[in-house]
PDB file of C-alpha atoms in Angstrom:
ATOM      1  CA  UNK A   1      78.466 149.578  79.304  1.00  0.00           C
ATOM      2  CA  UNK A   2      81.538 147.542  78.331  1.00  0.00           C
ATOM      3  CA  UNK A   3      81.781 144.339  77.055  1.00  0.00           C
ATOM      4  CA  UNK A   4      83.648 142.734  80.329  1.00  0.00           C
ATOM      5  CA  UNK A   5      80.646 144.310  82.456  1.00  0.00           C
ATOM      6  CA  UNK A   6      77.774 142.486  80.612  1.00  0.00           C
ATOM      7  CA  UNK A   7      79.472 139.324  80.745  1.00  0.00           C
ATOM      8  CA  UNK A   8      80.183 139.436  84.348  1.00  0.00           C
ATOM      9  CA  UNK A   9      76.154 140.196  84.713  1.00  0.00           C
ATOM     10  CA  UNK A  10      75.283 137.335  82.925  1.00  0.00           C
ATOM     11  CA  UNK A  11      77.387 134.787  84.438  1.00  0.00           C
ATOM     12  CA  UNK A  12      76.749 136.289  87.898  1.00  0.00           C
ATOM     13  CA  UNK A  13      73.049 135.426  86.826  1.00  0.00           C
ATOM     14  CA  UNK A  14      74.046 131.987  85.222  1.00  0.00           C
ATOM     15  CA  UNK A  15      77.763 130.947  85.371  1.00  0.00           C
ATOM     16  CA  UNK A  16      76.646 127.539  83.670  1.00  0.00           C
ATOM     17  CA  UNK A  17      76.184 130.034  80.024  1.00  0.00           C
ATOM     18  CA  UNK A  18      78.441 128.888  77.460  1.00  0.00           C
ATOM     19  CA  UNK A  19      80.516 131.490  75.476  1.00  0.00           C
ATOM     20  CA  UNK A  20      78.555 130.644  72.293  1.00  0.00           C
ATOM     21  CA  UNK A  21      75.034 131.675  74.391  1.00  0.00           C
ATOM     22  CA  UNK A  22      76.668 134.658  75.875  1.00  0.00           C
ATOM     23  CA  UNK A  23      78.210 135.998  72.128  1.00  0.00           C
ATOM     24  CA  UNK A  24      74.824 135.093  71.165  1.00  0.00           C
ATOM     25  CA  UNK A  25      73.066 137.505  73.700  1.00  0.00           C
ATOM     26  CA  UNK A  26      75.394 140.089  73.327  1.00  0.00           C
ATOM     27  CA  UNK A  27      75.360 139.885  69.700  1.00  0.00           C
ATOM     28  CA  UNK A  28      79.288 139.131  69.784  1.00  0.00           C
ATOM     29  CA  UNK A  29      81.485 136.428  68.182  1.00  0.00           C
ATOM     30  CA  UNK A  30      82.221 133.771  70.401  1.00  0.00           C
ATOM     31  CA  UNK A  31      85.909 133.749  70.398  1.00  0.00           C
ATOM     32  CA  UNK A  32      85.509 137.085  71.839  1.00  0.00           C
ATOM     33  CA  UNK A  33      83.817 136.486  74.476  1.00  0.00           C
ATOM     34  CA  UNK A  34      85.720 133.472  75.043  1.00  0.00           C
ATOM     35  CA  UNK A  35      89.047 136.080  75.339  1.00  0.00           C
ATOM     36  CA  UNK A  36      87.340 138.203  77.832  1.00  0.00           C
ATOM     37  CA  UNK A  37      85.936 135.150  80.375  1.00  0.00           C
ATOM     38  CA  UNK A  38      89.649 134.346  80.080  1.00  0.00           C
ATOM     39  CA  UNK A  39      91.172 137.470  80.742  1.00  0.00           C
ATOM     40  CA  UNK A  40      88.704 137.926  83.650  1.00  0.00           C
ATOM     41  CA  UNK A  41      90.010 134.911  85.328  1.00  0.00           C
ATOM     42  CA  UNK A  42      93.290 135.093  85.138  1.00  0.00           C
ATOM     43  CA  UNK A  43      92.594 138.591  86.926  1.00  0.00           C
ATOM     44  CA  UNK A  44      91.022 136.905  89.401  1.00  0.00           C
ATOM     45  CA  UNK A  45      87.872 139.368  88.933  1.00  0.00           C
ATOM     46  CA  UNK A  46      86.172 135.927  87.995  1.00  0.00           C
ATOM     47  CA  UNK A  47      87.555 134.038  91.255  1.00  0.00           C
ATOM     48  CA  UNK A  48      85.084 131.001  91.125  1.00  0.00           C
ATOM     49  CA  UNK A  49      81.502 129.670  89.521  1.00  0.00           C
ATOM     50  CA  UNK A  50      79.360 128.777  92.319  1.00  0.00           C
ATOM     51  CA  UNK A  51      76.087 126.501  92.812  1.00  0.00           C
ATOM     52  CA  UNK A  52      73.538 127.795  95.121  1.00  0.00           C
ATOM     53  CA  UNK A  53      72.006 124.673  97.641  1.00  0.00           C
ATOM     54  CA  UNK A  54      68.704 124.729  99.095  1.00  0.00           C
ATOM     55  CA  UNK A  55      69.796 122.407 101.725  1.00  0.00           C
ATOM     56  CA  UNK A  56      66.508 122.249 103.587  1.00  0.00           C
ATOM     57  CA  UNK A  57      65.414 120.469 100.326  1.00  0.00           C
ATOM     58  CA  UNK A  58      67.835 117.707 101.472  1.00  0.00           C
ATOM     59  CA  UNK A  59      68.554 114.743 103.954  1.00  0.00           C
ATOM     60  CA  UNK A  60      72.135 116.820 104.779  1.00  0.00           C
ATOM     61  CA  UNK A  61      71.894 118.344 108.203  1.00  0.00           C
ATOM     62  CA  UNK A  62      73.669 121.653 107.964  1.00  0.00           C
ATOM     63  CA  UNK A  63      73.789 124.773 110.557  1.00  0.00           C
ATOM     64  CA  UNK A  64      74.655 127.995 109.839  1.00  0.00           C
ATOM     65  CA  UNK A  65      75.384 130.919 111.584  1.00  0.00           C
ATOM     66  CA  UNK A  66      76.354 134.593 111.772  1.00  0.00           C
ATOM     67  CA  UNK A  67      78.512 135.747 114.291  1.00  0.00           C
ATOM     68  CA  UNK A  68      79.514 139.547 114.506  1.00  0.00           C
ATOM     69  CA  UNK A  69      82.816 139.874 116.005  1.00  0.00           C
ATOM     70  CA  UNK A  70      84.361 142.570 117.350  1.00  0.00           C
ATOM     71  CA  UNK A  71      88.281 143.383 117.665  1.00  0.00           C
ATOM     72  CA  UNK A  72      90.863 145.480 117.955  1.00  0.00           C
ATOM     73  CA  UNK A  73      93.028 146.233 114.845  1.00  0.00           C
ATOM     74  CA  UNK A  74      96.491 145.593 114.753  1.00  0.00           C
ATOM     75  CA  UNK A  75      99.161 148.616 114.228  1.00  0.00           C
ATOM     76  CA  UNK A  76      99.868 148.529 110.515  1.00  0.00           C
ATOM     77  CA  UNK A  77      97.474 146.187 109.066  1.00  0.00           C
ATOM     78  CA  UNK A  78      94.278 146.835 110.739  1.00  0.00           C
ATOM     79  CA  UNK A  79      91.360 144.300 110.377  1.00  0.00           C
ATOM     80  CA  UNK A  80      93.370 142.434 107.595  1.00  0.00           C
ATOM     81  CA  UNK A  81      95.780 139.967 109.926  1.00  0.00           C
ATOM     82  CA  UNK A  82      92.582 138.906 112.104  1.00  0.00           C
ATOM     83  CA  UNK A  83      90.364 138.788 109.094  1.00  0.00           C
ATOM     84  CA  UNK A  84      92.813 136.438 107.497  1.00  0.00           C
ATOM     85  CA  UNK A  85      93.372 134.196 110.751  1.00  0.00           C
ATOM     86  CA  UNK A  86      89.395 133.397 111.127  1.00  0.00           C
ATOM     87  CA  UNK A  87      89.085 132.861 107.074  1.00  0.00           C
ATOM     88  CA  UNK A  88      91.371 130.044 107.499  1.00  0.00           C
ATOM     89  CA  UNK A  89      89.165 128.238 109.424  1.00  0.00           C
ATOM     90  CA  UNK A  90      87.525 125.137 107.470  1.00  0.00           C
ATOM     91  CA  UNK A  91      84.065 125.795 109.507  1.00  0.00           C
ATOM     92  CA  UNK A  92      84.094 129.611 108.211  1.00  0.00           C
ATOM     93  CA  UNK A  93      82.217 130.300 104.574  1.00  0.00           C
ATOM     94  CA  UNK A  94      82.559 134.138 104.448  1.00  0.00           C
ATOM     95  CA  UNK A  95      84.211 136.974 106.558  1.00  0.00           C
ATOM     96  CA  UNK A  96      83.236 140.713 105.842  1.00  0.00           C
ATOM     97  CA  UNK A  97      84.539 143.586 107.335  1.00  0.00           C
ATOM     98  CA  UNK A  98      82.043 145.783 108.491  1.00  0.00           C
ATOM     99  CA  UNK A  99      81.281 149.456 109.637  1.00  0.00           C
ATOM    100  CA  UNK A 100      78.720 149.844 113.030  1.00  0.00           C
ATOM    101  CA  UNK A 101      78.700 147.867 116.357  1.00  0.00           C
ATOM    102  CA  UNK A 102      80.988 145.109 115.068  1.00  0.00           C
ATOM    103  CA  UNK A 103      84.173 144.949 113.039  1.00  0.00           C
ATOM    104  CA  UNK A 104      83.418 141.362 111.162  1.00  0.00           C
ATOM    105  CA  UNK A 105      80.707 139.509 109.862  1.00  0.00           C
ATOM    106  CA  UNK A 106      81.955 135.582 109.569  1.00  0.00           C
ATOM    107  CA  UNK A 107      79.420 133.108 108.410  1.00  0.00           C
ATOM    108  CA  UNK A 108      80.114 129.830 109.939  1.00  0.00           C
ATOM    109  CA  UNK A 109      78.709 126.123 108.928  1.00  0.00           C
ATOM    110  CA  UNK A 110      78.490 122.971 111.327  1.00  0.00           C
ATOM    111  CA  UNK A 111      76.319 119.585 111.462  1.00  0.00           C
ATOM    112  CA  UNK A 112      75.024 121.010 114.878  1.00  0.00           C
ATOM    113  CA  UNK A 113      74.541 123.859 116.839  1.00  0.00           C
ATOM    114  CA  UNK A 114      76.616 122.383 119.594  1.00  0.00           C
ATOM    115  CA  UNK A 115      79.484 122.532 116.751  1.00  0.00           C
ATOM    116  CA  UNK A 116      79.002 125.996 115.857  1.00  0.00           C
ATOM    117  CA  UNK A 117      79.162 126.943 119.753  1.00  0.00           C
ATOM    118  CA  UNK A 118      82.371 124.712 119.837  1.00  0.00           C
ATOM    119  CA  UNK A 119      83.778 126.427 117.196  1.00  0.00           C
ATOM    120  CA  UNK A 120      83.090 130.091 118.921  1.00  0.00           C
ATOM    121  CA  UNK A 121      84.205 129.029 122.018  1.00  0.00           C
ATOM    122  CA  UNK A 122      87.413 127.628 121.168  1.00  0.00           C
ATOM    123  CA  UNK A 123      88.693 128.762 118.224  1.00  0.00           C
ATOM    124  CA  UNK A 124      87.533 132.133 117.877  1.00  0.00           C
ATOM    125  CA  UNK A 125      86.691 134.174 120.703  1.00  0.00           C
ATOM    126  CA  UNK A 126      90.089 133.038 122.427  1.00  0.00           C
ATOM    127  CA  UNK A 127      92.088 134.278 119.126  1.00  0.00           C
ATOM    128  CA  UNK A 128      94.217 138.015 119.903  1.00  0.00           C
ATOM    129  CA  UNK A 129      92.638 140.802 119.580  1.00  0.00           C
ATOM    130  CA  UNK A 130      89.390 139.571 119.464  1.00  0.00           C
ATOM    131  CA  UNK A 131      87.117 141.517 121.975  1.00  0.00           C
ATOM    132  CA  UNK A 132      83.774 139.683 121.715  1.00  0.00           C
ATOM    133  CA  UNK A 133      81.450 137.792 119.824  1.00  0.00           C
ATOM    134  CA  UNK A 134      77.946 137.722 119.116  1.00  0.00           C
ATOM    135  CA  UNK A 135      76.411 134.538 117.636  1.00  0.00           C
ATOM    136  CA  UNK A 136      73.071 134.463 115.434  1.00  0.00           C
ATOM    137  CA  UNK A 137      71.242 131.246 113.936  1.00  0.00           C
ATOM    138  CA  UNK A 138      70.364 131.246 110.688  1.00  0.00           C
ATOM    139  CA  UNK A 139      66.191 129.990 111.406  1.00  0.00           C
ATOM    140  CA  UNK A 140      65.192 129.703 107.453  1.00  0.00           C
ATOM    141  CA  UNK A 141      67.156 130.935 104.557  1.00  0.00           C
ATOM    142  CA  UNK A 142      64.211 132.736 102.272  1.00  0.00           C
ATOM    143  CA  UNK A 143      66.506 134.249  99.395  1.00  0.00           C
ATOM    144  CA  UNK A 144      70.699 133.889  99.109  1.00  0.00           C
ATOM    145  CA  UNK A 145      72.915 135.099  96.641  1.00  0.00           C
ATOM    146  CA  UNK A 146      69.595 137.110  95.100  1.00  0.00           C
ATOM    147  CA  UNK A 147      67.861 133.662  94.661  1.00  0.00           C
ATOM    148  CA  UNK A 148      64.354 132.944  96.026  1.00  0.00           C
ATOM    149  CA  UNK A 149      64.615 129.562  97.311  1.00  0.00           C
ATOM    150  CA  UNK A 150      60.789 128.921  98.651  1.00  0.00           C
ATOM    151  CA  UNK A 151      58.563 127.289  95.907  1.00  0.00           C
ATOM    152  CA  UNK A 152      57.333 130.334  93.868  1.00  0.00           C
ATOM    153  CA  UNK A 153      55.787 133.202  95.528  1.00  0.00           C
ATOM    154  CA  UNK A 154      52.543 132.872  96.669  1.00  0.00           C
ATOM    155  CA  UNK A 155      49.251 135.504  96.168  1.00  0.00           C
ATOM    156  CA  UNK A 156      48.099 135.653 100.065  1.00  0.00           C
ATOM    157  CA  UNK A 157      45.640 138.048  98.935  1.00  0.00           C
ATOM    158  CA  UNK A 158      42.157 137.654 100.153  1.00  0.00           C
ATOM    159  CA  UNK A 159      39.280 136.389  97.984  1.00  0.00           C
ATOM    160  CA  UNK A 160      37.061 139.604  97.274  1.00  0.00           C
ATOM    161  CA  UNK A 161      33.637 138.665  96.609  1.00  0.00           C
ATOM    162  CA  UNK A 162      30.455 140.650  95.850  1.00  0.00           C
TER     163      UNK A 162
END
């Protein structure tokens, strides 16, 4: 596995690593790791370091939902125009384009529900070429971006006595 690979695997496990603890790891001198983090972001492959909230563990009231859209791809660019029209949105975190019943996934984020449905009902489903939306409620996040959030796991095994 190359160099560029390992270090993307770390950070993506811990972007706060320092280029000394990653040369360290990957038995490497730190100015050349320090050359390939840099390399990777000018490329853009490294495109931002991100902190993962639990905001259920806080006083911020945040809603977020998924809503599947589907639409009807424009004659020479496909999904991308639409795509890029609903990204611009401040209220939208993440569009994906999807295969199956529905074309996008766009993950939305409001103070309220009431926002969210705002949001749906007048800024995206009347957009061009959209066809129709279907709106889900994120309940309880259990794991994001491959991170448990509950307090530890917990044995819910039964107590076996003889």
């Amino acid at each position: 596995m190359n160099i560029e690979i390992k270090v993307l695997e770390l950070l993506e496990q811990n972007p706060k690593l320092s280029a000394e603890e990653i040369a360290i790891m990957l038995n490497e001198k730190k100015e050349e790791i320090e050359k390939v983090i840099k390399k990777l972001e000018d490329e853009k492959v490294i495109v931002k370091y991100h902190t993962i909230v639990n905001w259920e563990k806080t006083e911020k009231e945040v809603v977020e939902a998924i809503i599947e859209v589907k639409v009807t791809p424009q004659r020479g660019v496909g999904y991308d125009a639409i795509a890029k029209r609903i990204y611009k949105f401040p209220e939208v975190k993440a569009v994906y384009l999807l295969s199956g019943n529905y074309d996008l996934h766009v993950i939305v984020e409001g103070k309220t529900m009431k926002d969210i449905a705002h949001f749906v009902g007048s800024k995206l489903a009347p957009l061009e070429y959209v066809l129709s939306t279907a709106t889900h409620f994120i309940m309880k996040k259990y794991k994001d971006a491959g991170v448990i959030l509950e307090d530890g796991e917990k044995d819910d095994r039964e107590v076996i006595t003889p």
